Coordinates of C-alpha atoms in Angstrom, one line a residue:
X1 CA -16.0 59.8 -29.6
X2 CA -14.0 56.8 -29.3
X3 CA -12.9 56.9 -32.9
X4 CA -10.9 59.9 -32.8
X5 CA -7.0 59.6 -32.4
X6 CA -5.7 60.7 -29.2
X7 CA -2.6 62.5 -28.3
X8 CA -0.3 61.1 -25.6
X9 CA -0.8 62.2 -22.2
X10 CA -3.9 64.3 -23.2
X11 CA -7.4 63.7 -21.5
X12 CA -10.1 61.8 -23.2
X13 CA -12.4 63.9 -25.1
X14 CA -15.5 62.7 -23.1
X15 CA -13.8 64.2 -20.0
X16 CA -13.7 61.1 -17.9
X17 CA -10.3 60.9 -16.1
X18 CA -10.8 57.5 -14.8
X19 CA -11.0 56.1 -18.4
X20 CA -8.1 57.8 -19.5
X21 CA -6.1 56.7 -16.8
X22 CA -7.2 53.0 -17.8
X23 CA -6.2 53.8 -21.4
X24 CA -2.9 55.2 -20.4
X25 CA -2.4 51.8 -18.5
X26 CA -3.2 49.6 -21.4
X27 CA -1.4 51.8 -24.0
X28 CA 2.0 51.9 -21.9
X29 CA 1.6 48.0 -21.5
X30 CA 1.1 47.6 -25.2
X31 CA 4.0 49.8 -26.1
X32 CA 6.5 49.4 -23.0
X33 CA 6.2 46.0 -21.8
X34 CA 8.8 46.5 -19.2
X35 CA 6.4 48.6 -17.0
X36 CA 4.0 45.6 -17.0
X37 CA 5.5 44.1 -13.8
X38 CA 5.2 47.6 -12.1
X39 CA 1.6 48.0 -13.1
X40 CA 0.7 44.6 -12.5
X41 CA 1.9 45.1 -8.9
X42 CA -0.9 47.7 -8.4
X43 CA -3.8 46.9 -10.6
X44 CA -5.8 43.7 -11.2
X45 CA -8.4 43.2 -14.1
X46 CA -11.5 43.9 -11.9
X47 CA -10.0 47.2 -11.4
X48 CA -10.9 48.4 -14.7
X49 CA -14.3 50.2 -15.0
X50 CA -15.0 49.3 -18.5
X51 CA -15.2 45.4 -19.1
X52 CA -13.7 45.8 -22.6
X53 CA -10.4 47.1 -20.6
X54 CA -10.4 44.3 -18.3
X55 CA -10.5 41.8 -21.3
X56 CA -7.5 43.7 -23.1
X57 CA -5.5 43.5 -19.8
X58 CA -5.8 40.2 -19.2
X59 CA -4.8 39.6 -23.1
X60 CA -1.7 41.5 -22.6
X61 CA -0.7 39.9 -19.5
X62 CA -1.5 36.3 -21.1
X63 CA 1.2 37.5 -23.9
X64 CA 3.7 38.7 -21.4
X65 CA 3.6 35.6 -19.5
X66 CA 4.1 33.4 -22.8
X67 CA 6.9 35.5 -23.6
X68 CA 5.3 36.9 -26.8
X69 CA 5.1 40.3 -28.0
X70 CA 2.6 42.8 -26.5
X71 CA 2.4 45.3 -29.4
X72 CA -1.0 46.2 -30.1
X73 CA -1.3 44.4 -33.4
X74 CA -0.3 41.0 -31.4
X75 CA -2.9 41.9 -28.8
X76 CA -5.8 42.3 -31.8
X77 CA -4.6 39.0 -33.1
X78 CA -4.7 37.2 -29.7
X79 CA -8.3 38.8 -29.1
X80 CA -9.2 37.7 -32.6
X81 CA -8.2 34.3 -31.7
X82 CA -10.3 34.3 -28.5
X83 CA -13.4 35.6 -30.4
X84 CA -13.3 38.6 -28.2
X85 CA -11.9 41.4 -30.5
X86 CA -15.3 42.9 -31.3
X87 CA -16.1 42.9 -27.5
X88 CA -13.0 44.8 -26.7
X89 CA -13.7 47.5 -29.4
X90 CA -12.6 46.1 -32.7
X91 CA -9.0 47.1 -34.2
X92 CA -9.9 50.8 -34.4
X93 CA -10.2 51.0 -30.7
X94 CA -7.0 49.1 -30.1
X95 CA -5.1 51.4 -32.6
X96 CA -6.5 54.4 -30.5
X97 CA -5.3 53.0 -27.3
X98 CA -1.5 52.6 -28.8
X99 CA -1.5 56.4 -28.8
X100 CA -1.9 56.5 -24.9
X101 CA 1.8 56.0 -23.7
X102 CA 2.5 56.7 -19.9
X103 CA 6.2 56.5 -20.2
X104 CA 7.6 57.2 -16.9
X105 CA 4.4 57.8 -15.4
X106 CA 3.2 54.0 -15.4
X107 CA 2.9 53.8 -11.8
X108 CA 0.9 57.0 -11.5
X109 CA -1.6 55.9 -14.1
X110 CA -1.7 52.4 -12.5
X111 CA -2.4 54.0 -9.1
X112 CA -5.2 56.2 -10.3
X113 CA -7.0 53.1 -11.7
X114 CA -6.5 51.3 -8.3
X115 CA -7.7 54.5 -6.3
X116 CA -11.0 54.9 -8.5
X117 CA -11.6 51.1 -8.1
X118 CA -11.2 51.3 -4.2
X119 CA -13.6 54.4 -4.2
X120 CA -16.2 52.4 -6.3
X121 CA -15.9 49.5 -3.7
X122 CA -16.6 51.9 -0.8
X123 CA -19.7 53.5 -2.9
X124 CA -20.9 50.1 -3.4
X125 CA -20.7 49.2 0.3
X126 CA -22.3 52.3 1.4
X127 CA -25.3 51.6 -1.2
X128 CA -25.7 48.1 0.2
X129 CA -25.9 49.5 3.7
X130 CA -28.4 52.4 3.0
X131 CA -30.3 49.4 1.2
X132 CA -30.3 46.9 3.8
X133 CA -31.0 49.8 6.5
X134 CA -34.1 51.1 4.6
X135 CA -35.6 47.8 3.3
X136 CA -39.1 47.1 4.6
X137 CA -37.9 44.0 6.5
X138 CA -34.6 45.7 7.7
X139 CA -33.2 44.3 10.8
X140 CA -30.3 45.7 12.8
X141 CA -26.6 44.1 12.6
X142 CA -27.3 43.2 8.7
X143 CA -25.2 45.8 7.4
X144 CA -22.2 44.8 9.8
X145 CA -21.7 41.7 7.8
X146 CA -21.2 43.9 4.6
X147 CA -18.5 45.9 6.4
X148 CA -16.7 42.9 7.6
X149 CA -16.8 41.3 4.0
X150 CA -15.3 44.6 2.7
X151 CA -12.6 44.8 5.2
X152 CA -11.4 41.2 4.4
X153 CA -11.5 41.7 0.8
X154 CA -9.5 44.9 1.2
X155 CA -6.9 43.1 3.6
X156 CA -6.4 40.2 1.0
X157 CA -6.0 42.8 -1.9
X158 CA -3.4 44.9 0.3
X159 CA -1.5 41.7 1.1
X160 CA -1.1 41.1 -2.6
X161 CA -0.9 44.6 -3.9
X162 CA 0.9 47.2 -1.8
X163 CA 1.6 49.4 -4.6
X164 CA 5.2 48.5 -4.5
X165 CA 6.4 45.3 -6.3
X166 CA 9.2 45.0 -4.0
X167 CA 6.9 45.6 -0.7
X168 CA 4.8 42.5 -2.1
X169 CA 7.7 40.4 -2.4
X170 CA 8.9 41.3 1.3
X171 CA 5.6 40.4 2.2
X172 CA 5.8 36.8 1.1
X173 CA 9.2 36.2 3.0
X174 CA 8.8 33.6 5.9
X175 CA 10.9 33.1 9.0
X176 CA 11.9 30.0 10.2
X177 CA 8.8 29.4 12.9
X178 CA 6.5 30.2 9.8
X179 CA 7.7 27.3 7.7
X180 CA 5.5 24.9 10.2
X181 CA 2.5 26.7 8.7
X182 CA 3.1 25.9 5.2
X183 CA 1.0 23.0 4.0
X184 CA 2.8 19.5 3.8
X185 CA 2.9 17.5 0.7
X186 CA -0.2 15.3 0.5
X187 CA 0.0 11.6 -0.8
X188 CA -2.0 10.7 -3.8
X189 CA -0.2 7.2 -4.3
X190 CA 2.0 6.2 -1.4
X191 CA 5.3 8.1 -1.4
X192 CA 5.4 7.9 -4.9
X193 CA 2.9 10.8 -6.4
X194 CA 1.5 13.7 -4.3
X195 CA -1.2 16.3 -4.8
X196 CA -0.4 19.7 -6.0
X197 CA 2.9 18.4 -7.7
X198 CA 4.1 18.2 -11.2
X199 CA 5.4 14.6 -12.0
X200 CA 6.7 12.8 -15.0
X201 CA 7.0 9.4 -16.5
X202 CA 9.6 8.9 -19.2
X203 CA 10.7 5.7 -21.1
X204 CA 11.3 4.6 -25.0
X205 CA 8.4 4.6 -27.2
X206 CA 6.6 1.0 -27.0
X207 CA 7.9 0.3 -23.5
X208 CA 4.4 0.3 -21.9
X209 CA 4.1 3.6 -20.4
X210 CA 0.5 4.4 -21.4
X211 CA -0.5 0.9 -19.8
X212 CA 1.4 1.8 -16.6
X213 CA -0.6 5.3 -16.7
X214 CA -4.0 3.5 -17.3
X215 CA -3.1 1.4 -14.2
X216 CA -2.5 4.3 -12.1
X217 CA -5.8 6.2 -13.2
X218 CA -7.8 3.5 -12.5
X219 CA -6.8 3.0 -9.1
X220 CA -6.8 6.6 -8.3
X221 CA -10.5 6.8 -9.6
X222 CA -11.9 3.8 -7.9
X223 CA -9.5 4.2 -4.8
X224 CA -8.1 0.8 -5.0
X225 CA -4.6 0.3 -3.6
X226 CA -2.0 0.4 -6.3
X227 CA 0.4 -2.6 -6.0
X228 CA 0.8 -2.3 -2.4
X229 CA 0.7 1.5 -2.1
X230 CA -2.2 3.4 -0.4
X231 CA -4.2 5.5 -2.8
X232 CA -6.2 8.5 -2.3
X233 CA -9.4 8.4 -4.3
X234 CA -10.0 11.2 -6.6
X235 CA -11.5 12.3 -10.0
X236 CA -8.9 11.6 -12.8
X237 CA -8.6 13.6 -16.1
X238 CA -6.7 11.7 -18.9
X239 CA -5.7 14.0 -21.7
X240 CA -5.2 11.1 -24.6
X241 CA -3.2 13.4 -26.8
X242 CA -1.6 10.3 -28.2
X243 CA -3.0 6.8 -29.2
X244 CA -6.6 7.7 -28.3
X245 CA -8.1 4.8 -30.5
X246 CA -6.5 2.2 -28.4
X247 CA -7.8 3.5 -25.2
X248 CA -10.9 1.9 -25.1
X249 CA -9.7 -1.8 -25.2
X250 CA -7.3 -1.2 -22.4
X251 CA -9.8 0.3 -20.2
X252 CA -12.5 -2.7 -20.7
X253 CA -9.4 -5.2 -20.2
X254 CA -8.7 -3.5 -16.7
X255 CA -12.3 -3.5 -15.7
X256 CA -12.7 -7.3 -16.6
X257 CA -9.4 -8.2 -15.0
X258 CA -10.3 -6.3 -11.5
X259 CA -14.1 -6.8 -11.6
X260 CA -14.8 -3.2 -11.2
X261 CA -16.0 -0.3 -13.2
X262 CA -13.4 2.5 -14.1
X263 CA -15.4 5.1 -12.2
X264 CA -14.5 8.7 -12.0
X265 CA -11.8 8.7 -14.7
X266 CA -12.7 11.0 -17.7
X267 CA -10.9 11.2 -20.8
X268 CA -10.1 14.1 -23.3
X269 CA -9.3 12.2 -26.7
X270 CA -7.5 15.2 -28.3
X271 CA -4.6 17.2 -27.6
X272 CA -4.9 20.7 -26.0
X273 CA -1.8 23.0 -27.0
X274 CA -0.1 24.4 -23.8
X275 CA 1.2 27.5 -25.9
X276 CA -2.4 28.0 -27.5
X277 CA -5.4 30.1 -26.2
X278 CA -7.3 26.9 -25.3
X279 CA -5.1 25.9 -22.5
X280 CA -6.7 28.8 -20.6
X281 CA -10.0 27.2 -21.1
X282 CA -8.7 23.9 -20.2
X283 CA -7.2 25.4 -16.9
X284 CA -10.5 27.0 -15.9
X285 CA -12.5 23.8 -16.7
X286 CA -10.0 21.7 -14.7
X287 CA -10.3 24.3 -11.9
X288 CA -14.1 23.8 -11.9
X289 CA -13.9 19.9 -11.9
X290 CA -11.3 19.7 -9.2
X291 CA -9.6 16.4 -10.1
X292 CA -7.0 14.7 -7.9
X293 CA -4.9 13.6 -11.0
X294 CA -4.5 15.2 -14.5
X295 CA -2.5 13.0 -17.0
X296 CA -1.0 14.6 -20.1
X297 CA -0.2 11.9 -22.5
X298 CA 2.3 13.0 -24.1
X299 CA 4.4 16.1 -23.7
X300 CA 5.4 16.3 -27.2
X301 CA 1.8 16.3 -28.3
X302 CA 0.5 19.2 -26.3
X303 CA 3.6 21.4 -27.3
X304 CA 3.6 21.2 -31.2
X305 CA 5.8 23.7 -32.6
X306 CA 8.1 24.1 -29.3
X307 CA 11.9 23.6 -29.9
X308 CA 12.2 20.9 -27.3
X309 CA 15.9 21.2 -27.2
X310 CA 15.6 25.0 -26.2
X311 CA 15.4 25.5 -22.6
X312 CA 13.8 28.8 -23.0
X313 CA 11.0 27.3 -25.1
X314 CA 10.5 24.1 -23.1
X315 CA 10.5 26.3 -19.8
X316 CA 7.5 28.2 -21.1
X317 CA 5.8 24.7 -21.7
X318 CA 6.7 23.7 -18.1
X319 CA 5.5 27.1 -16.8
X320 CA 1.9 26.5 -18.4
X321 CA 1.7 23.1 -17.0
X322 CA 2.5 24.5 -13.7
X323 CA -0.2 27.2 -14.1
X324 CA -2.5 24.2 -14.5
X325 CA -1.1 22.8 -11.2
X326 CA -1.5 25.9 -9.3
X327 CA -5.0 26.5 -10.4
X328 CA -6.3 22.9 -9.5
X329 CA -3.8 21.6 -6.5
X330 CA -3.7 18.1 -8.4
X331 CA -1.1 16.0 -9.4
X332 CA -0.2 16.9 -13.0
X333 CA 1.4 13.7 -14.3
X334 CA 3.1 14.3 -17.7
X335 CA 4.2 11.3 -20.2
X336 CA 7.1 11.9 -22.3
X337 CA 9.6 10.0 -24.4
X338 CA 13.3 9.4 -23.9
X339 CA 16.3 10.3 -26.3
X340 CA 18.1 7.3 -28.1
X341 CA 20.4 6.9 -24.9
X342 CA 17.1 5.9 -23.3
X343 CA 17.8 7.1 -19.7
X344 CA 16.9 10.8 -19.8
X345 CA 13.8 12.7 -21.1
X346 CA 14.1 13.9 -24.5
X347 CA 15.0 17.4 -25.1
X348 CA 16.3 20.2 -22.9
X349 CA 16.8 19.7 -19.3
X350 CA 14.8 22.4 -18.0
X351 CA 11.7 20.5 -17.2
X352 CA 13.5 18.0 -14.7
X353 CA 14.1 20.7 -12.1
X354 CA 10.5 21.8 -11.9
X355 CA 9.4 18.1 -11.1
X356 CA 8.7 16.8 -7.7
X357 CA 8.7 13.1 -9.2
X358 CA 10.0 11.5 -12.3
X359 CA 10.1 7.6 -13.1
X360 CA 11.5 5.6 -15.8
X361 CA 9.4 2.8 -17.3
X362 CA 11.2 0.0 -19.7
X363 CA 10.5 -3.4 -20.6
X364 CA 12.5 -6.5 -21.3
X365 CA 10.9 -9.4 -23.2
X366 CA 9.2 -10.0 -26.5
X367 CA 5.7 -11.4 -25.7
X368 CA 3.2 -11.2 -23.0
X369 CA 4.3 -14.2 -21.3
X370 CA 7.8 -13.1 -20.7
X371 CA 7.5 -9.4 -20.6
X372 CA 8.8 -7.6 -17.3
X373 CA 7.8 -3.9 -17.3
X374 CA 10.2 -2.3 -14.7
X375 CA 9.2 1.3 -13.2
X376 CA 12.4 2.7 -11.6
X377 CA 12.4 6.1 -9.4
X378 CA 14.4 8.7 -11.2
X379 CA 13.9 11.6 -8.9
X380 CA 11.7 12.3 -5.6
X381 CA 12.7 15.9 -4.7
X382 CA 11.3 15.4 -0.9
X383 CA 11.4 11.8 -0.3
X384 CA 13.7 8.8 -0.1
X385 CA 13.9 7.0 -3.7
X386 CA 12.3 3.7 -3.0
X387 CA 13.0 0.4 -4.8
X388 CA 12.2 -0.4 -8.4
X389 CA 8.6 -1.9 -9.2
X390 CA 8.4 -4.7 -11.4
X391 CA 5.1 -5.7 -13.5
X392 CA 4.2 -8.8 -15.4
X393 CA 1.6 -8.6 -18.4
X394 CA -1.6 -10.8 -18.2
X395 CA -3.5 -11.1 -21.4
X396 CA -7.1 -10.3 -21.2
X397 CA -9.8 -11.5 -23.6
X398 CA -12.7 -9.0 -24.1
X399 CA -16.1 -10.6 -24.1
X400 CA -18.3 -10.4 -27.2
X401 CA -15.7 -8.9 -29.4
X402 CA -14.2 -10.4 -32.4
X403 CA -11.9 -9.5 -35.0
X404 CA -13.1 -9.5 -38.8
X405 CA -11.5 -12.9 -39.1
X406 CA -13.0 -14.3 -35.9
X407 CA -10.2 -14.0 -33.6
X408 CA -11.0 -12.8 -30.0
X409 CA -10.2 -9.1 -29.2
X410 CA -7.5 -9.2 -26.3
X411 CA -5.4 -6.5 -24.3
X412 CA -3.1 -6.8 -21.3
X413 CA -3.2 -5.6 -18.1
X414 CA -0.5 -4.9 -15.2
X415 CA 0.3 -7.5 -12.4
X416 CA 2.7 -7.1 -9.6
X417 CA 5.9 -9.2 -10.0
X418 CA 8.1 -10.0 -7.2
X419 CA 11.6 -9.2 -7.9
X420 CA 14.2 -12.1 -8.5
X421 CA 16.1 -11.3 -5.4
X422 CA 16.9 -8.4 -2.8
X423 CA 17.8 -5.0 -4.4
X424 CA 21.5 -4.7 -4.7
X425 CA 23.4 -3.2 -1.8
X426 CA 20.5 -3.8 0.6
X427 CA 21.2 -5.1 3.8
X428 CA 19.1 -8.3 2.8
X429 CA 21.3 -8.6 -0.4
X430 CA 24.5 -8.6 2.1
X431 CA 22.9 -11.0 4.1
X432 CA 22.6 -13.6 1.2
X433 CA 26.2 -12.8 0.1
X434 CA 27.6 -13.4 3.5
X435 CA 25.6 -16.6 4.0
X436 CA 26.9 -17.8 0.5
X437 CA 30.7 -16.8 1.6
X438 CA 30.0 -18.9 4.7
X439 CA 31.0 -15.9 7.1
X440 CA 30.5 -16.6 10.5
X441 CA 27.3 -15.6 12.4
X442 CA 29.5 -14.6 15.3
X443 CA 31.2 -11.9 13.3
X444 CA 30.4 -8.3 14.6
X445 CA 30.0 -5.2 12.4
X446 CA 33.6 -4.0 12.4
X447 CA 34.8 -7.5 11.1
X448 CA 32.0 -7.5 8.5
X449 CA 32.9 -3.9 7.5
X450 CA 36.5 -4.8 6.9
X451 CA 35.5 -8.1 5.1
X452 CA 33.4 -6.1 2.6
X453 CA 36.1 -3.6 2.2
X454 CA 38.4 -6.6 1.3
X455 CA 35.8 -8.0 -1.2
X456 CA 35.4 -4.5 -2.9
X457 CA 31.5 -4.3 -1.7
X458 CA 30.9 -0.6 -1.2
X459 CA 28.1 -0.1 1.2
X460 CA 27.1 2.5 3.8
X461 CA 28.0 1.5 7.5
X462 CA 24.3 1.7 8.7
X463 CA 23.3 -1.1 6.1
X464 CA 26.2 -3.3 6.7
X465 CA 25.3 -3.1 10.6
X466 CA 21.5 -3.9 9.7
X467 CA 22.8 -7.1 7.8
X468 CA 24.6 -8.2 10.8
X469 CA 21.7 -7.5 13.2
X470 CA 19.4 -9.7 10.8
X471 CA 21.9 -12.5 10.7
X472 CA 22.2 -12.5 14.6
X473 CA 18.5 -12.4 14.9
X474 CA 17.8 -15.0 12.8
X475 CA 19.0 -17.8 15.2
X476 CA 18.7 -15.6 18.3
X477 CA 16.4 -16.8 21.5
X478 CA 14.0 -13.9 20.5
X479 CA 12.9 -16.2 17.8
X480 CA 12.6 -19.0 20.1
X481 CA 10.2 -17.0 22.2
X482 CA 7.9 -16.3 19.5
X483 CA 7.9 -19.8 18.2
X484 CA 10.3 -19.7 15.4
X485 CA 13.3 -21.4 16.8
X486 CA 15.1 -24.1 14.4
X487 CA 16.1 -27.2 15.5
X488 CA 18.5 -27.1 12.4
X489 CA 20.6 -23.9 12.5
X490 CA 21.2 -23.8 8.8
X491 CA 17.4 -23.9 7.9
X492 CA 17.3 -20.2 7.3
X493 CA 20.6 -20.3 5.2
X494 CA 18.8 -22.7 2.8
X495 CA 15.7 -20.6 2.7
X496 CA 17.6 -17.6 1.8
X497 CA 19.4 -19.3 -1.0
X498 CA 16.3 -20.5 -2.5
X499 CA 14.3 -17.4 -1.9
X500 CA 16.6 -14.7 -1.6
X501 CA 14.0 -12.0 -1.7
X502 CA 12.5 -13.2 1.4
X503 CA 14.0 -11.3 4.6
X504 CA 16.1 -13.9 6.5
X505 CA 14.5 -12.8 9.9
X506 CA 11.2 -14.0 8.5
X507 CA 9.0 -17.0 10.1
X508 CA 10.4 -20.5 10.0
X509 CA 8.3 -23.6 9.4
X510 CA 10.5 -25.5 11.7
X511 CA 9.2 -27.3 14.8
X512 CA 8.5 -25.0 17.7
X513 CA 10.9 -24.7 20.3
X514 CA 9.2 -24.6 23.7
X515 CA 12.5 -24.0 26.0
X516 CA 11.8 -21.5 28.9
X517 CA 12.2 -17.9 27.6
X518 CA 14.9 -17.2 30.4
X519 CA 17.4 -20.0 28.9
X520 CA 20.9 -18.3 28.7
X521 CA 23.3 -19.2 26.0
X522 CA 25.4 -22.4 26.7
X523 CA 28.8 -23.4 25.4
X524 CA 27.4 -25.7 22.8
X525 CA 25.2 -23.0 21.1
X526 CA 27.9 -20.2 20.9
X527 CA 30.1 -20.4 18.0
X528 CA 33.6 -20.8 18.7
X529 CA 35.7 -17.7 18.0
X530 CA 37.7 -17.5 14.8
X531 CA 41.5 -16.6 14.8
X532 CA 41.6 -17.4 18.6
X533 CA 40.6 -15.3 21.6
X534 CA 37.3 -15.1 23.5
X535 CA 33.9 -14.7 22.0
X536 CA 33.1 -11.0 21.4
X537 CA 36.7 -9.8 22.1
X538 CA 36.9 -8.1 18.6
X539 CA 33.5 -6.4 19.0
X540 CA 34.7 -5.0 22.3
X541 CA 37.5 -3.5 20.8
X542 CA 36.1 -2.1 17.5
X543 CA 39.1 0.3 17.1
X544 CA 41.7 -2.6 16.7
X545 CA 42.2 -4.0 13.0
X546 CA 44.4 -6.8 14.6
X547 CA 42.3 -10.0 15.2
X548 CA 42.5 -11.7 18.5
X549 CA 45.5 -14.1 18.8
X550 CA 45.5 -17.5 20.1
X551 CA 46.9 -18.0 23.5
X552 CA 47.8 -15.3 25.9
X553 CA 50.7 -13.0 26.9
X554 CA 52.7 -12.6 30.0
X555 CA 50.7 -12.3 33.1
X556 CA 47.3 -13.7 31.4
X557 CA 45.3 -16.0 33.4
X558 CA 45.4 -19.7 32.5
X559 CA 42.9 -20.6 29.8
X560 CA 39.8 -22.0 31.3
X561 CA 39.6 -26.0 30.8
X562 CA 36.6 -27.5 29.2
X563 CA 33.8 -28.9 31.2
X564 CA 33.9 -32.8 31.4
X565 CA 31.1 -34.7 29.6
X566 CA 29.3 -36.8 31.7
X567 CA 29.5 -40.6 31.1
X568 CA 26.5 -42.3 29.8
X569 CA 24.6 -44.7 31.7
X570 CA 23.8 -46.8 29.1
X571 CA 27.5 -47.3 27.9
X572 CA 30.1 -45.0 26.4
X573 CA 33.1 -43.5 28.2
X574 CA 34.0 -40.3 29.6
X575 CA 34.1 -37.4 27.1
X576 CA 31.4 -39.0 25.1
X577 CA 29.6 -36.2 23.1
X578 CA 26.5 -35.0 24.7
X579 CA 24.4 -35.4 21.6
X580 CA 24.7 -39.1 22.3
X581 CA 23.5 -38.8 26.0
X582 CA 20.1 -41.4 26.3
X583 CA 16.8 -40.2 27.3
X584 CA 17.4 -41.7 30.7
X585 CA 19.9 -39.0 31.4
X586 CA 18.6 -36.7 34.2
X587 CA 18.4 -33.1 32.8
X588 CA 18.3 -29.5 34.3
X589 CA 14.7 -28.8 35.3
X590 CA 15.1 -25.2 34.0
X591 CA 17.0 -25.3 30.7
X592 CA 17.1 -29.0 29.9
X593 CA 20.5 -29.5 29.5
X594 CA 22.0 -32.9 30.6
X595 CA 23.4 -33.1 34.3
X596 CA 26.9 -34.0 34.7
X597 CA 29.7 -34.3 37.2
X598 CA 28.9 -34.1 41.0
X599 CA 25.7 -32.1 40.0
X600 CA 24.5 -35.5 38.7
X601 CA 26.1 -37.6 41.3
X602 CA 24.7 -35.8 44.2
X603 CA 21.2 -35.7 43.0
X604 CA 21.0 -32.0 42.1
X605 CA 18.1 -31.3 39.6
X606 CA 19.3 -28.1 38.1
X607 CA 22.8 -27.4 36.2
X608 CA 25.3 -25.2 37.9
X609 CA 24.2 -22.1 35.8
X610 CA 20.8 -22.2 37.6
X611 CA 22.0 -23.4 41.0
X612 CA 19.9 -21.3 43.7

C-alpha cells in the first residue's frame, strides 16, 4: 500500500523494516540536507534494495553536489528531466517519502541500510558457494575465489566508508614516506600539458585560439611531435560548442599541410551544459571512451546562465569539469576568452586556482603573411614556466573546393616561427648585451654582476654566471679540441649580432684548428688585465669591490719583464712582432709557437714551456 501517507518514524505498513530504513534515509536527505554528508559516509546507491530508491538517492546527491535544493519537489523535477520519474514511483511516491524524516537518527537509519546490504552480500556469497559445490561439474577450490573476491570488495568498501565520516577522512591522510607512492604527472605534450589535469587556454576573441587547439588535437590524435615537444598519442574529444561550422575547413587544411589523416580525433558539434543533467551522461560516455585529451570550446558556451563574475557559481562549473577529469583521467583543456584588459580570463578568479596549466594566446599582424601567434605560459603549477612559443600562419588551398564566385576555398595552419632573438634576461640575451658593450671576455662573474647592477640590468646570479661561462667557452680550447676553434676571435661575436637567437657556444664554420690538445694558453692569447693587476686577480678575490691597481705596493716583487721577441732571419730588428715572422722561422714541435732567444740559437726544438 505504497499510496498511503506515512507518519514519521513509523514502520511501513508492509512490515518490511529494511524498506522503512531506506525510506527514512531518502526522506531525511530531502528534508534535512545537512544530514546528507553523514549518511553519504555510510551508504552507497548500490546498498538500497529497491532500484527506485537507488535512483532517488543518486538524484538527491546530484542536486546536493550542484548546490541546488534537495526538497522533494526539486527531486521530482530533476527525475522528470532525466525521464526517470515514473521508474522512481512517480510524484505520489516522492510525496510519501517526504514524510519519512529521521531527524537526529539519520546515522541510525543509514547504518541499518548498510547492515542489510552487507547481509545480502553474504547471503549471495553463500548461495554462490553452495551452487558451485553442488553443480554436476563441481571442482574443489572454485568457491575459494568467490570468498577472495568478497573479502576484497568488503575491504575496499570499508576503506571508503567506515561509518564515521571523520574516520574516512583520517584514513586518507598520508605520511611523508607514502608520498612516493602517489602517481606522478604523466606528460601529454612535453612539459606543457599532462594527463589527469585541468588546463586552460585564454585569449581575446579572434586571436587564433581555436587554430592552436585544432593543431594540438591533431598532434595528440596522430602522435606527431608538437613543434618540438614530445606527444603521447591518444584519442581526443573536441566539444565544439562555438564555431562548429568552420571546423571542417581547418581539419582539411591541417591534413593537406601535414600529409596525414587526422585520426583518433572526435568532434561533438554542440554544447553540453555543465549544470544540466546531460553533463553526467557526457561524463559516463567519456569514461567508457577513455580519451587522453578532452577539449571544451568554450567555457562560456557550456555554462550558459552562470554568473561568471560569481566565484560561487563559477566554482560549481569548475567542479563539474573536475568531475569529468576524475572520471576519465584525461587532460581537460578549456578554451576561454579574456576580459577587456586582455591579460586574464574573463570573470571570477575561482577557475585559475584549480588549473594545472594556463596559457595565453594572442596575435599581432593583419593578414596571414605577417601575423605572429604567441602562446605564453601563464601558469604551470608543478613545472618551470618555459619560453613563449611563436607561430606563423600558412594559407592552404583546399583541393576541389570553390566558392560560389569561383574563388578557391582556403584556410590556415600553424607553422613554428623562430623568435627574433633570445628571451630577455636569459643567459643568451646577456651574452649579446655584453658583446655589444664590448665587455672583455676575461671578466669573471663578480665583475659582470657589478657591471649589470651599474647598467640597471636585474638578473639572477646563476643566469649571469651562465652567461660568463658561455662567453669564456666560446673561444676556449675545448672548442679547439672539438674542431670549432676560430682563426678570427671575433667571428662568434659577429654571428651573435646577426643571429642573436643562436647560442654563442654553437659550432663555428671557421677553419679547423689542429693544434695539439694539451696546448697551454700563451701570453699572446690571454687578454691583458683591465685596470692593471695580474690576470685573474679580481676573480681570485671575489669579495673585493676594488679593481686591481696598476703597479705594486711596498715589498711587492718587481714586475716580470716581457719576453724578448726573436729577430727575423729575413730582416727586421729585435722586437719585431711575431706575427711578421716568416715561415722559415723554426717553431716548437709541441705547440707550434716560434722559437726565440737562446732556445733558437742553441738548436732546441721546443720552447721553454715544453722543455723536458
